[in-house]
Coordinates of C-alpha atoms in Angstrom, one line a residue:
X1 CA 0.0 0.0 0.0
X2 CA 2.8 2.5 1.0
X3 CA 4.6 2.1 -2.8
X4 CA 1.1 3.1 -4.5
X5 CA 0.7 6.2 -2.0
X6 CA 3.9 7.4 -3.1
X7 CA 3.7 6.3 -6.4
X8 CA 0.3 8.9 -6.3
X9 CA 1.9 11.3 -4.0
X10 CA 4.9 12.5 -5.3
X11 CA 4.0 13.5 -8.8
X12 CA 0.4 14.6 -7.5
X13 CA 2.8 17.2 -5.2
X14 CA 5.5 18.1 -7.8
X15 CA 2.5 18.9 -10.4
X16 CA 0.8 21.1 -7.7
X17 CA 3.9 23.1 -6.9
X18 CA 5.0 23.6 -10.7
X19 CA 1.6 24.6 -11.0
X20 CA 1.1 27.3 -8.1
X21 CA 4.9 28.3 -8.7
X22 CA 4.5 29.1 -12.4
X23 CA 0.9 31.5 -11.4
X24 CA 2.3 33.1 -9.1
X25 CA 5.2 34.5 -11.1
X26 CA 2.9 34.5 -14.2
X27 CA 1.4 38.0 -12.6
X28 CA 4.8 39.7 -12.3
X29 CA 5.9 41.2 -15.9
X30 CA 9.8 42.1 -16.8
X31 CA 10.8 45.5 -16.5
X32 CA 11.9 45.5 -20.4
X33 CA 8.4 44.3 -21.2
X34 CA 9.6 41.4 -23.4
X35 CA 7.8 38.9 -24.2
X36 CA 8.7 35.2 -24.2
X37 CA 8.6 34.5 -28.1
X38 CA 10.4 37.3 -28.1
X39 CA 13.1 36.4 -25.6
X40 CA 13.7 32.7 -27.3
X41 CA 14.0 34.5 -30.4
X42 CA 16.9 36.3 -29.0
X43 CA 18.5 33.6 -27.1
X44 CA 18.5 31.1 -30.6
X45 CA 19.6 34.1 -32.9
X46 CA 22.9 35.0 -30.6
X47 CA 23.7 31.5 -30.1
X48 CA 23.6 31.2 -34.1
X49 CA 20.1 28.8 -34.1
X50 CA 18.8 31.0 -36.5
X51 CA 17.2 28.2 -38.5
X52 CA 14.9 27.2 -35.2
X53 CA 11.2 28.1 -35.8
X54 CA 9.2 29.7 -32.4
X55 CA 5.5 28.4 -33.0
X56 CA 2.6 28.4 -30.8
X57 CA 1.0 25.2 -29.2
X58 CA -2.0 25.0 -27.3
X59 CA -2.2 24.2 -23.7
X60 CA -1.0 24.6 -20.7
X61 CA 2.9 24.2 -19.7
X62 CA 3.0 21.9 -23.2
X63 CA 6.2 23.6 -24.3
X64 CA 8.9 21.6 -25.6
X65 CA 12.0 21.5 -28.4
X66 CA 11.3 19.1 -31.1
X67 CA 14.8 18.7 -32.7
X68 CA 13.5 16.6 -35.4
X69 CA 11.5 19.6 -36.6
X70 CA 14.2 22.0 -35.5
X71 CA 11.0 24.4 -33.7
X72 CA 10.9 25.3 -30.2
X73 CA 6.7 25.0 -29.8
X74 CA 5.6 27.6 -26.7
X75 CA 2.2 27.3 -25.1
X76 CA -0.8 29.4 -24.8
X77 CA 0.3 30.2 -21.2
X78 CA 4.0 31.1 -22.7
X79 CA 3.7 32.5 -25.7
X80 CA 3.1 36.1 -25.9
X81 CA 3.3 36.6 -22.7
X82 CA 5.4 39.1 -20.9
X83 CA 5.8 37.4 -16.7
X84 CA 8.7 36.7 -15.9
X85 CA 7.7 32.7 -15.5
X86 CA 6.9 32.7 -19.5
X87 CA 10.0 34.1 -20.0
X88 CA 12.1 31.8 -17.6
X89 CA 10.0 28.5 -19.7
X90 CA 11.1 29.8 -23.2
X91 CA 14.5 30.2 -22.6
X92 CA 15.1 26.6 -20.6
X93 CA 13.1 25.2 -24.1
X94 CA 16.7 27.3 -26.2
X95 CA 18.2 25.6 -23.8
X96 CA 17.0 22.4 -25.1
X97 CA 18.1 23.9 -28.9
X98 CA 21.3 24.6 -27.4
X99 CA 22.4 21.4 -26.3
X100 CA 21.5 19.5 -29.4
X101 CA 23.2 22.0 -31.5
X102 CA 26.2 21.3 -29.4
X103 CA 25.6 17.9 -28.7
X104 CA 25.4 17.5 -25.1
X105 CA 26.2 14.1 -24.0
X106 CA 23.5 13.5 -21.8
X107 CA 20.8 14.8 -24.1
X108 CA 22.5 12.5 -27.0
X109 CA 22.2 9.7 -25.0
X110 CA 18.7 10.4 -24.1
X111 CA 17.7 11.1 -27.6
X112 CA 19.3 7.0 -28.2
X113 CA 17.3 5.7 -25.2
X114 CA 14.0 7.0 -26.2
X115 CA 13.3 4.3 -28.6
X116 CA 14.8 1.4 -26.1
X117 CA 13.1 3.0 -23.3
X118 CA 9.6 2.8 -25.2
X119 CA 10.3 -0.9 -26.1
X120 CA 11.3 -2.4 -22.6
X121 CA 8.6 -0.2 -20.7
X122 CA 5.9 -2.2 -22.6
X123 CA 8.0 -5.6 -23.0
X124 CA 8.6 -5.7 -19.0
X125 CA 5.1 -5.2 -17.8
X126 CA 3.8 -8.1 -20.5
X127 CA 6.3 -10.4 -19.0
X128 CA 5.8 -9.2 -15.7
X129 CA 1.7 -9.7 -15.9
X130 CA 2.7 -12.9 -17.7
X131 CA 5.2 -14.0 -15.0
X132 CA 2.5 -13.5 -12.9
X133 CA -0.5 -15.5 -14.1
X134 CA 2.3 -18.3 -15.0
X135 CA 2.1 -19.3 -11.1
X136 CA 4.9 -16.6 -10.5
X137 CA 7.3 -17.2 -12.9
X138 CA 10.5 -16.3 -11.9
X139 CA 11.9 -15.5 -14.8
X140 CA 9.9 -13.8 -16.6
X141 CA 9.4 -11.7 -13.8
X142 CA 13.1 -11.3 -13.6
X143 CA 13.7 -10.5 -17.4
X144 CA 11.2 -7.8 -17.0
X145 CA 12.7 -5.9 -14.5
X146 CA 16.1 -6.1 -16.2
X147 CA 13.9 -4.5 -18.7
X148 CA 12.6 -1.9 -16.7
X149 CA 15.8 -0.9 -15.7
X150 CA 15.8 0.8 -19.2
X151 CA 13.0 3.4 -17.2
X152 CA 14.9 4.1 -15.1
X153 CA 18.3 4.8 -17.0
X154 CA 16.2 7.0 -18.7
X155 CA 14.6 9.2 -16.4
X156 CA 17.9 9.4 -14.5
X157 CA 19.7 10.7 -17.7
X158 CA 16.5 13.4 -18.0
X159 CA 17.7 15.0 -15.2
X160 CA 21.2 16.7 -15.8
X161 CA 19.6 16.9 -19.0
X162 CA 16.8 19.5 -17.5
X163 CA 19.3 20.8 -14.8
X164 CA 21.4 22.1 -17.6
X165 CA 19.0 23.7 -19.4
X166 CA 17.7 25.8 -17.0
X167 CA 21.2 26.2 -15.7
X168 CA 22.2 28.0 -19.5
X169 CA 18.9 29.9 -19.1
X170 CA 19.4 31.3 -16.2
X171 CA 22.9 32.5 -17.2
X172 CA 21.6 34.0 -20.0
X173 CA 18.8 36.2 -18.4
X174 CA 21.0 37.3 -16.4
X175 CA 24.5 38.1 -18.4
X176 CA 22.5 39.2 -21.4
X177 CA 20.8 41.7 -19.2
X178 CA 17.0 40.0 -20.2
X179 CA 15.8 40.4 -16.6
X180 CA 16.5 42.2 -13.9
X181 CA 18.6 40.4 -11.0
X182 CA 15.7 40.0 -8.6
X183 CA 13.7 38.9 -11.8
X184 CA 16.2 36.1 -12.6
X185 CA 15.9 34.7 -9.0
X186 CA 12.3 34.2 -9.7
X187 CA 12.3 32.7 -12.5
X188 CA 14.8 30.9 -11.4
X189 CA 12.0 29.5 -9.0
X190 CA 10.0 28.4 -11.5
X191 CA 12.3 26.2 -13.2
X192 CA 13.5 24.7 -9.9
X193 CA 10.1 23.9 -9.3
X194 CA 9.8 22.9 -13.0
X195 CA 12.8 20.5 -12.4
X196 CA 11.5 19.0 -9.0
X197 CA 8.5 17.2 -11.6
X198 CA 11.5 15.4 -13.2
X199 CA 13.3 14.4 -9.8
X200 CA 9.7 13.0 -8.9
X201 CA 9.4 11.2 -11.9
X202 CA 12.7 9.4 -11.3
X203 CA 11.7 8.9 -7.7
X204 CA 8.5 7.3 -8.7
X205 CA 10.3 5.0 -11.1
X206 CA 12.9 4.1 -8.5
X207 CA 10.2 3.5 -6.5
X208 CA 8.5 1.3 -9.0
X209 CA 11.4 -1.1 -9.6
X210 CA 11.5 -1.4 -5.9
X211 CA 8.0 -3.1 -6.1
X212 CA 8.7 -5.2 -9.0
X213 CA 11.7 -6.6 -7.1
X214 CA 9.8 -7.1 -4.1
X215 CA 7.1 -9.0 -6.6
X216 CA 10.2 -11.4 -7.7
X217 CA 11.3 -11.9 -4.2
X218 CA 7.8 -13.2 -3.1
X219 CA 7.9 -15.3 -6.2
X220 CA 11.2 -17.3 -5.2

């Protein structure tokens, strides 16, 4: 009973805080009055990522860099929009650009492990659930959580991956004079909170595998 709790709990609270984070700095504009399109526009052109499209997506908090369409894609709640929290989003998403352009190890590696990742997280639950109903067979239980281990790898990779991101935009606002110094420390808030939802969803997965190997265990 305690794994599900926590498996509930944690992202339920990292959600919530992202969430109440990101409106409360959402009602303080920057003192230059840019806007975040605006911002990542700067942040791409001076890093010579020209070639990156800004688009809009609807949504809330959907924004992301797709590097196979080379467009940073900003949300309803971003785009536009002059807070200091929009602006602190769209430059961690040129951070994203940033590190492909310069092919930053971890986000190379996580770009290889997205396919693999896919694959094991549906192959180890079937053999799990099959291990299962097969009067708890050992190994296909075991197999599967060799196979989850894939998960986990993954979401442990995602998170230098995101700490670096808003790392560079943080550096950014603040040497290329985009915000103010008391407006970098709050959206430097935001992405902290932004970066606790990835450090929750490793958690959970940790927490996960900790289940699966108490399922085997039982099963000897």
């Amino acid at each position: 009973m305690l794994y599900w709790l926590l498996i509930l709990i944690i992202p339920v609270a990292a959600s919530l805080n992202v969430n109440m984070t990101y409106g409360k700095y959402s009602r303080i504009s920057n003192a230059r009055g840019w806007t975040a399109d605006q911002v990542a526009r700067r942040i791409l052109d001076s890093n010579g990522l020209s070639n990156i499209r800004i688009e809009r997506i609807s949504g809330n908090l959907t924004d992301h860099f797709d590097p196979t369409a080379n467009v940073i894609r900003l949300s309803d709640s971003v785009y536009g929009k002059t807070s200091v929290a929009a602006i602190g989003v769209a430059a961690h998403e040129c951070g994203h650009a940033v590190q492909h352009a310069e092919n930053y190890s971890p986000i190379v590696i996580r770009s290889k492990l997205v396919p693999i990742t896919n694959f094991c997280s549906n192959a180890s639950y079937i053999l799990i659930v099959l291990g299962m109903i097969l009067s708890f067979n050992t190994l296909l239980i075991n197999i599967g959580i060799i196979l989850f281990l894939a998960v986990v790898a993954f979401q442990l990779v995602t998170l230098p991956v995101e700490f670096n991101a808003s790392g560079r935009a943080l550096k950014t606002l603040k040497n290329e004079y985009i915000l103010e110094a008391d407006e970098v420390s709050k959206a430097a808030k935001v992405l902290r909170a932004a970066a606790l939802t990835y450090v929750a969803s490793f958690l959970t997965t940790v927490i996960q595998l900790l289940r699966l190997i108490g399922i085997s265990r039982r099963s000897d």
